Short mmCIF file of C-alpha atoms in Angstrom, two decimals:
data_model
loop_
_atom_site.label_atom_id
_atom_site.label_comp_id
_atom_site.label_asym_id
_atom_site.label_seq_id
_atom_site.Cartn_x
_atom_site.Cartn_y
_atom_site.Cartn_z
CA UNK T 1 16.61 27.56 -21.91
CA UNK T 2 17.79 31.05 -21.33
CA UNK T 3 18.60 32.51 -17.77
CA UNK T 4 19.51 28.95 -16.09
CA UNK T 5 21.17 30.41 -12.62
CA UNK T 6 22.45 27.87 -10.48
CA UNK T 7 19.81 27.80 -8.23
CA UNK T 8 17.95 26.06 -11.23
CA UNK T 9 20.77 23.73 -11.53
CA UNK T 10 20.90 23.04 -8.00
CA UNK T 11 16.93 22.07 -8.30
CA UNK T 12 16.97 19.64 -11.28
CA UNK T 13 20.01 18.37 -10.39
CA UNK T 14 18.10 17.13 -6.70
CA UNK T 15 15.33 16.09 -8.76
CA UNK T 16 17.78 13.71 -10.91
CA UNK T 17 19.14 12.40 -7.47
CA UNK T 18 15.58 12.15 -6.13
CA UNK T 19 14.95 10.25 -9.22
CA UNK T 20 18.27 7.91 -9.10
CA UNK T 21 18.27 7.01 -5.66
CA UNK T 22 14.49 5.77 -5.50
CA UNK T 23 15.17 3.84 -8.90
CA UNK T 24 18.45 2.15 -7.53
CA UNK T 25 17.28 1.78 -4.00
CA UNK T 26 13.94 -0.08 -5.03
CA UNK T 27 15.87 -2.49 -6.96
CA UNK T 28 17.78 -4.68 -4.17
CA UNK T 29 14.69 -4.69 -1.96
CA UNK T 30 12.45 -5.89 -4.63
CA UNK T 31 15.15 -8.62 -5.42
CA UNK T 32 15.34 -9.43 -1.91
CA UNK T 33 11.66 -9.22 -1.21
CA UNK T 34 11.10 -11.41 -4.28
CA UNK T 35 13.71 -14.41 -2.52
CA UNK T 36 12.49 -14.26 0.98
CA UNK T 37 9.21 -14.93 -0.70
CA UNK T 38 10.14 -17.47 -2.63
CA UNK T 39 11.72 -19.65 -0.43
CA UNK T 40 8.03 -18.96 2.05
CA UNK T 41 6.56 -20.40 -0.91
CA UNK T 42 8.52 -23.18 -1.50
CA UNK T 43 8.75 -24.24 2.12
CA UNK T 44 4.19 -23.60 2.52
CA UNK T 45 4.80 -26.56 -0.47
CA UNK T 46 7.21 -28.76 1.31
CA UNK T 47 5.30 -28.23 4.72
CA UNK T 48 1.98 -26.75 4.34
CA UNK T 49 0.81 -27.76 8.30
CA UNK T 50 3.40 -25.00 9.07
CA UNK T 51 1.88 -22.47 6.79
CA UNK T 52 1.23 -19.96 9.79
CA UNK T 53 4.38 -19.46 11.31
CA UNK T 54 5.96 -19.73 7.61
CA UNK T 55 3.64 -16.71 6.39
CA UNK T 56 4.76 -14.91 9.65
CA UNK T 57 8.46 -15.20 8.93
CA UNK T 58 8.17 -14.08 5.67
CA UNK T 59 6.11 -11.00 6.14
CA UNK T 60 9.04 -10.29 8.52
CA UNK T 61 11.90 -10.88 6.59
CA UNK T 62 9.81 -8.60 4.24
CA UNK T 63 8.82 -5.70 6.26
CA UNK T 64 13.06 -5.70 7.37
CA UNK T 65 14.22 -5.77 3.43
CA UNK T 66 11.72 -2.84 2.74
CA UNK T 67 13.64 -0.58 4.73
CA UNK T 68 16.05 -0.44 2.50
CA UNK T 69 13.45 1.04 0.02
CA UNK T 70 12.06 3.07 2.48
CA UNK T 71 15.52 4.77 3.34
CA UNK T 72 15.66 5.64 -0.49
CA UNK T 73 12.14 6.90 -0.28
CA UNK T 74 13.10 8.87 2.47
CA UNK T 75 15.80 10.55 0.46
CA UNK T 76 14.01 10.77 -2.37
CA UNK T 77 11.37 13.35 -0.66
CA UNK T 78 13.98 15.05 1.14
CA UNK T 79 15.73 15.87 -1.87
CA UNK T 80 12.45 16.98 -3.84
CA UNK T 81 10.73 18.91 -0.97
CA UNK T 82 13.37 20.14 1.34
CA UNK T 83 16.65 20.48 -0.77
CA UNK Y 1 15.53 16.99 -38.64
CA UNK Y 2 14.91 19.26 -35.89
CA UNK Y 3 16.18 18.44 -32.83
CA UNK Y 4 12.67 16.96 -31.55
CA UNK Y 5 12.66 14.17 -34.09
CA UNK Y 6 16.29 13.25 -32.35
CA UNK Y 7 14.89 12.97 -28.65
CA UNK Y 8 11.90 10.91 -30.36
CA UNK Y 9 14.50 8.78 -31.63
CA UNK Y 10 16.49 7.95 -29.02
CA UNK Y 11 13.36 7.55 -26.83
CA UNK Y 12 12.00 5.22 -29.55
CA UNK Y 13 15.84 3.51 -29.31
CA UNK Y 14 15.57 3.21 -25.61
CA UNK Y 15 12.04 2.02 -25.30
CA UNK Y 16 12.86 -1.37 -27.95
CA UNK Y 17 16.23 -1.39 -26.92
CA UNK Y 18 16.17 -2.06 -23.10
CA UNK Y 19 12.37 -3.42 -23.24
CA UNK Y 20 13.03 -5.99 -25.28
CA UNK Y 21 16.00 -7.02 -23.38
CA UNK Y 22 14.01 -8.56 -20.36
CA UNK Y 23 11.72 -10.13 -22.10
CA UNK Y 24 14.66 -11.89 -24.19
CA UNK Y 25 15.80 -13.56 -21.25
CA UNK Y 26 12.41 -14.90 -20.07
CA UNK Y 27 10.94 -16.13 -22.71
CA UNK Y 28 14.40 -18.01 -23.29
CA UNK Y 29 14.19 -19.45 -19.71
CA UNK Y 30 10.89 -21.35 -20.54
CA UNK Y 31 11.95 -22.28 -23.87
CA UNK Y 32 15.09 -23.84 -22.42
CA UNK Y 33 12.96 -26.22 -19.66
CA UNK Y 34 10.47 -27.13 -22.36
CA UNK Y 35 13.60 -28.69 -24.45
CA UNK Y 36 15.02 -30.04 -21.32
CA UNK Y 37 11.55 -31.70 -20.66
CA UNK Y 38 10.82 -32.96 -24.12
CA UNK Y 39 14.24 -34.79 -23.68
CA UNK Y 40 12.47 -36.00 -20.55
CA UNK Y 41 9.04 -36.60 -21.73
CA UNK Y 42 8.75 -37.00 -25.56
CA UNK Y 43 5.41 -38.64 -25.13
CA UNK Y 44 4.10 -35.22 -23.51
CA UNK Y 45 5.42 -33.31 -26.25
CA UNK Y 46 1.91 -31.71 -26.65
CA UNK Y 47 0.98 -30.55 -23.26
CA UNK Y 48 4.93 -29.35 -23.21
CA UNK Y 49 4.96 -27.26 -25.94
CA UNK Y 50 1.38 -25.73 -25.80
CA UNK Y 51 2.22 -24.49 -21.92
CA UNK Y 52 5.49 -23.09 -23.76
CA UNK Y 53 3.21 -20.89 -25.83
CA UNK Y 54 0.94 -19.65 -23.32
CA UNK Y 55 3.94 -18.78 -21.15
CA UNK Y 56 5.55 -16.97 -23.89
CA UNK Y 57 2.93 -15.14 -25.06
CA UNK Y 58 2.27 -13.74 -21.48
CA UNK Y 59 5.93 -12.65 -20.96
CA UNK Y 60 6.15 -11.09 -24.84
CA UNK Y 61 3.71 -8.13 -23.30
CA UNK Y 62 6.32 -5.88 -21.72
CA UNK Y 63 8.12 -6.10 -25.34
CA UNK Y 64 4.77 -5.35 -27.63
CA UNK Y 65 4.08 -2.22 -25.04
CA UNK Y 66 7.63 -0.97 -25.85
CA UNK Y 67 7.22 -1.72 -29.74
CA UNK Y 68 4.05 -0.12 -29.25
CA UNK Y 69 5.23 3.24 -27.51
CA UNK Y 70 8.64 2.95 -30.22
CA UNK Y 71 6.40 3.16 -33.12
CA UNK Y 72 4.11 5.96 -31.57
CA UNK Y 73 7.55 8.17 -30.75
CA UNK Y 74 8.66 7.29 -34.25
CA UNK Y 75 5.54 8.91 -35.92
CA UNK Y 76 5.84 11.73 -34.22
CA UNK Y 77 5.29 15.20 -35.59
CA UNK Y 78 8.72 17.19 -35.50
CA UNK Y 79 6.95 20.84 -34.89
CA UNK Y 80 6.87 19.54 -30.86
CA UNK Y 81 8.41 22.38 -28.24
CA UNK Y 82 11.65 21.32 -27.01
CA UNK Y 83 9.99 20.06 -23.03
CA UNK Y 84 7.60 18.06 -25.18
CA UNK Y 85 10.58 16.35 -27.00
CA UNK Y 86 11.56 15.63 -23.57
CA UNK Y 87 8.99 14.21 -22.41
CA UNK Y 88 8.80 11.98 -25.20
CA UNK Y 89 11.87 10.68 -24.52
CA UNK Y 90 11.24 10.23 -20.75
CA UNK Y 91 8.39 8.19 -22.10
CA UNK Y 92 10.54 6.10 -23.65
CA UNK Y 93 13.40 5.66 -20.74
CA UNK Y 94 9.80 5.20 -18.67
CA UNK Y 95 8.42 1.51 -20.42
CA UNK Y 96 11.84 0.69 -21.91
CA UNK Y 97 13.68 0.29 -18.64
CA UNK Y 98 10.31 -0.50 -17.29
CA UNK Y 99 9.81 -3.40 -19.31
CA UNK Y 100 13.00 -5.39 -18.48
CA UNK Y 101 11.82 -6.87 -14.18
CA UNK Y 102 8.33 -8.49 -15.73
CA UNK Y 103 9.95 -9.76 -18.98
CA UNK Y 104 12.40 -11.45 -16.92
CA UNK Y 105 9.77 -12.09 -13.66
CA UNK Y 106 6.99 -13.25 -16.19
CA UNK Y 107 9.67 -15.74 -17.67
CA UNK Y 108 10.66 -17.52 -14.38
CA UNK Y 109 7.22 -18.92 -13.56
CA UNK Y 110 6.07 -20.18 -17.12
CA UNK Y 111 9.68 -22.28 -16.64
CA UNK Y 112 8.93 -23.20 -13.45
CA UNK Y 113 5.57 -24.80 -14.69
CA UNK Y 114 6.97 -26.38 -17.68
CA UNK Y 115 9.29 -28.32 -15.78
CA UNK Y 116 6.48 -29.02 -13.86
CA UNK Y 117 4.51 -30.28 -16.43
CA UNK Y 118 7.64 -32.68 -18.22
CA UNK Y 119 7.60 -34.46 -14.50
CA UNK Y 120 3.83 -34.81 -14.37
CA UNK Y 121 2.12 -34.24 -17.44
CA UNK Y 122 -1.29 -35.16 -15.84
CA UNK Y 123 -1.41 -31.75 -13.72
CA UNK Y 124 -1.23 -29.28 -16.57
CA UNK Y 125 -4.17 -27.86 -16.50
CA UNK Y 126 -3.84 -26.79 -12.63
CA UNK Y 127 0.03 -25.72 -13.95
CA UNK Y 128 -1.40 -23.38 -16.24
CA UNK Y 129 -3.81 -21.72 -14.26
CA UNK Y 130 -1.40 -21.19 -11.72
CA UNK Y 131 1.36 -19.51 -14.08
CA UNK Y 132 -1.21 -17.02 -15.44
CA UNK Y 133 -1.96 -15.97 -12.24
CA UNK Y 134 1.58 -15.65 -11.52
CA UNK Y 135 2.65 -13.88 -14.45
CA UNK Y 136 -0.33 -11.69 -14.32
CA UNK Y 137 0.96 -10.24 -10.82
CA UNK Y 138 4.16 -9.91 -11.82
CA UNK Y 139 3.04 -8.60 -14.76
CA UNK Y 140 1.85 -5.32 -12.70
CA UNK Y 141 5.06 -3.33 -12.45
CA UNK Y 142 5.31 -3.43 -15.91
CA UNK Y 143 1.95 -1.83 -16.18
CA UNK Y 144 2.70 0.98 -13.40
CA UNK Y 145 5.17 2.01 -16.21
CA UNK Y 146 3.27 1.98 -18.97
CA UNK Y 147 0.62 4.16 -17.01
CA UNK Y 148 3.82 6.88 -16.01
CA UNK Y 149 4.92 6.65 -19.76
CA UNK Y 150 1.20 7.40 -21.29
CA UNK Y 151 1.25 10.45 -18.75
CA UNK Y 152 4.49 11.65 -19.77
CA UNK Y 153 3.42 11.21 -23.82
CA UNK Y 154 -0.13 13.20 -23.11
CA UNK Y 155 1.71 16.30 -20.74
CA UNK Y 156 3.40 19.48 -21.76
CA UNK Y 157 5.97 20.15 -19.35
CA UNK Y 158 6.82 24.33 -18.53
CA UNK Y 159 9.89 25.25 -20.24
CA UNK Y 160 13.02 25.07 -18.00
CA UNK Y 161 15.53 23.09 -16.97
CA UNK Y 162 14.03 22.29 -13.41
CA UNK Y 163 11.24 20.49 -15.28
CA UNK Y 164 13.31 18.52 -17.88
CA UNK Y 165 15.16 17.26 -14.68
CA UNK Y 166 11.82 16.69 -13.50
CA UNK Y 167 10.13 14.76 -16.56
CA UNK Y 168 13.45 12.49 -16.98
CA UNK Y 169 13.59 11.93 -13.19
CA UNK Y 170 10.15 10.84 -13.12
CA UNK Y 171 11.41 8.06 -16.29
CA UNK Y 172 14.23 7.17 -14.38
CA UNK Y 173 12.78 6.32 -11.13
CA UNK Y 174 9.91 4.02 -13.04
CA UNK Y 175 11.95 2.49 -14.87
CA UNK Y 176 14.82 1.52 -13.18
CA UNK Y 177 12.55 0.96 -9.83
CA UNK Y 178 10.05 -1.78 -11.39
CA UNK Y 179 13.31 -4.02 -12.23
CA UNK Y 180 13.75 -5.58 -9.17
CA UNK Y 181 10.48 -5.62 -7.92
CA UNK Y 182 8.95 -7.49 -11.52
CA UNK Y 183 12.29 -9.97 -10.96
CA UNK Y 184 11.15 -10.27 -7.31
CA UNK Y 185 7.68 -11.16 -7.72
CA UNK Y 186 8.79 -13.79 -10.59
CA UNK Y 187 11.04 -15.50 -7.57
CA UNK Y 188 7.77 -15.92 -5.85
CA UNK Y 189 5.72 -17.36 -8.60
CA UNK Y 190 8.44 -19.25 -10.10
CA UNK Y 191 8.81 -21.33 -6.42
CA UNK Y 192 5.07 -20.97 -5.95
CA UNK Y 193 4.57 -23.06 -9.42
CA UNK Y 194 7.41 -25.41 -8.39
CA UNK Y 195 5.36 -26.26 -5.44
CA UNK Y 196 2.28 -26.65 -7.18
CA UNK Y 197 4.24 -29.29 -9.33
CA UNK Y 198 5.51 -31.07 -6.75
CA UNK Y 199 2.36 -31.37 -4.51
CA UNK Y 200 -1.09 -30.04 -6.62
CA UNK Y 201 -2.99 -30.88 -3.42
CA UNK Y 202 -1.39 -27.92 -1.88
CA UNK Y 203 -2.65 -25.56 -4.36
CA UNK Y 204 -4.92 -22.98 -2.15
CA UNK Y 205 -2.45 -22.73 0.72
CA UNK Y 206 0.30 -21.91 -2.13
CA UNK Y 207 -1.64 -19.36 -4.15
CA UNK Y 208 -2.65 -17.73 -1.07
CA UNK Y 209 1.20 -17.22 0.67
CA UNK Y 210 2.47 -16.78 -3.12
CA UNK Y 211 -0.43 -13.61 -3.11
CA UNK Y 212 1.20 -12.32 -0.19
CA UNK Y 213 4.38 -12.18 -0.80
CA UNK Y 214 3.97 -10.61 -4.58
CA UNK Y 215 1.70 -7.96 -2.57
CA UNK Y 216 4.71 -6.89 -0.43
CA UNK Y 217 6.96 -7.14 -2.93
CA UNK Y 218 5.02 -5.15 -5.00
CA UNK Y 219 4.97 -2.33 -2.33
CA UNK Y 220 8.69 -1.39 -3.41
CA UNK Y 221 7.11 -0.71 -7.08
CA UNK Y 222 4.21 1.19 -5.66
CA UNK Y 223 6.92 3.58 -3.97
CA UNK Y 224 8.31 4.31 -7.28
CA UNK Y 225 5.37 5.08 -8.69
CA UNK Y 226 4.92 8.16 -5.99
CA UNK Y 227 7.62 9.48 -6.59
CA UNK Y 228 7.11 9.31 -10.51
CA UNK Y 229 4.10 11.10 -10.14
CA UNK Y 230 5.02 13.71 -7.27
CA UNK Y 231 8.08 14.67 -9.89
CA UNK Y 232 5.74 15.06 -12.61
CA UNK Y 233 2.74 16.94 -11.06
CA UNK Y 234 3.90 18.30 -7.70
CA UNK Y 235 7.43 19.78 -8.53
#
């Protein structure tokens, strides 16, 4: 562990971050994911001659909570490869 | 006691620690709706209580992988380099805090189809199929990081502080990014099984959205699981 400079310091401490903000950020989108397709489900079971436009919503509602995950991707490689 | 048998320790802390924590809560969840629908249902007692197994045995798994990875870092040998030690304990961090989303996902759906199964005893069998193929997909985060944690036991990191940061950044994002996706994909079966319960004749055109949205759910896992394995073989 000899001859840490603080360009070594600066490195793992972006690969912590890169580490942090994907863990974090992953976990409101999966918990919002997880409701939006929950409530699909539950509303394919209540009406399931509407199961089309249902399914449609809900990949929606998905693909729009993802981004959220996706920004902390985003960061994630930024801070491994570029920083 | 070298400093290696300390980060195999605490790893070995971690792992049983947090892992078992999720799947605390979920098994609790179905044990609570089976006792709320034996109070319902005495007369179904059997069907009740042997759907209250399966469901429990299914969400114990996260807990016996972290049990099994605690005893492994227990027994290990202290002449390990210092990285190795840290990997070890990233292993740890990996299924420990890895292990909490499915214990609590796999939970919701086994209740869900308990409480299915005290309103209409006759459709347990359909129930149960349903909840294991619920649990099994949300089961799949929780598998992600067991695969990042048996990488992290079987590498040899450089020496270096730029690769510690690496190893335990590569535990950290696993684990802590599989929580809300296994949680997540329990919503789905969970509400998927309540559906089933309510209406079995709606069973294909449940499974099949209930697929869908555990797929996309799943994708936020799947990110994690990049960057796991960019920070432990591309940095």
């Amino acid at each position: 562990m000899e001859g840490i400079t603080g360009d070594h310091l600066v490195r793992a401490a972006a690969l912590l971050g890169a580490a942090i903000s994907m863990g974090f950020g992953a976990i409101g989108a999966g918990l919002g994911e997880g409701y939006t397709g929950g409530k699909a489900v539950e509303a394919v079971g209540k009406r399931p001659d509407e199961a089309g436009v249902i399914t449609r919503t809900m990949i929606i509602g998905q693909a729009i909570t993802e981004t959220t995950s996706i920004y902390a991707l985003v960061v994630a490689l930024i801070l491994i490869f570029v920083v | 006691m070298t400093i290696v048998t300390m980060f195999c320790m605490l790893g070995a802390a971690i792992a049983l620690g947090f892992g078992t924590l999720g799947c605390g809560i979920g098994e609790g969840l179905i044990s609570g709706k089976a006792v709320e629908g034996l109070s319902r249902q005495p007369g179904a007692s059997g069907k009740i209580v042997r759907l209250m197994i399966i469901g429990q045995a299914i969400a114990e798994t996260g807990a016996i992988f972290s049990l099994v990875i605690g005893l492994y870092l227990l027994f290990q040998t202290p002449d390990a380099t210092l990285p190795k030690a840290f990997a070890l304990l990233g292993a740890g961090i990996a299924i420990g805090l890895g292990s909490i989303g499915s214990g609590v996902g796999t939970g919701l759906p086994a209740a869900a189809a308990v409480d299915g199964v005290s309103r209409n005893p006759e459709q347990a069998d359909i129930l149960t199929v349903h909840m294991i193929v619920g649990q099994a997909i949300t089961q799949t985060p929780n598998v992600f990081a067991l695969t990042i944690c048996l990488v992290l036991t079987s590498i040899t990191p450089d020496p270096g502080i730029v690769s510690i940061a690496a190893i335990l950044g590569a535990a950290l994002s696993i684990g802590l990014g599989t929580i809300g996706a296994g949680i997540g994909e329990g919503m789905v079966a969970q509400r998927a099984n309540y559906a089933v319960g309510l209406d079995p004749r709606n069973f294909p055109i449940i499974t099949r959205t209930m697929i869908i949205g555990q797929a996309l759910t799943e994708t936020v896992a799947i990110y994690c699981v990049v960057v796991s394995l960019i920070l432990i073989f591309a940095v």
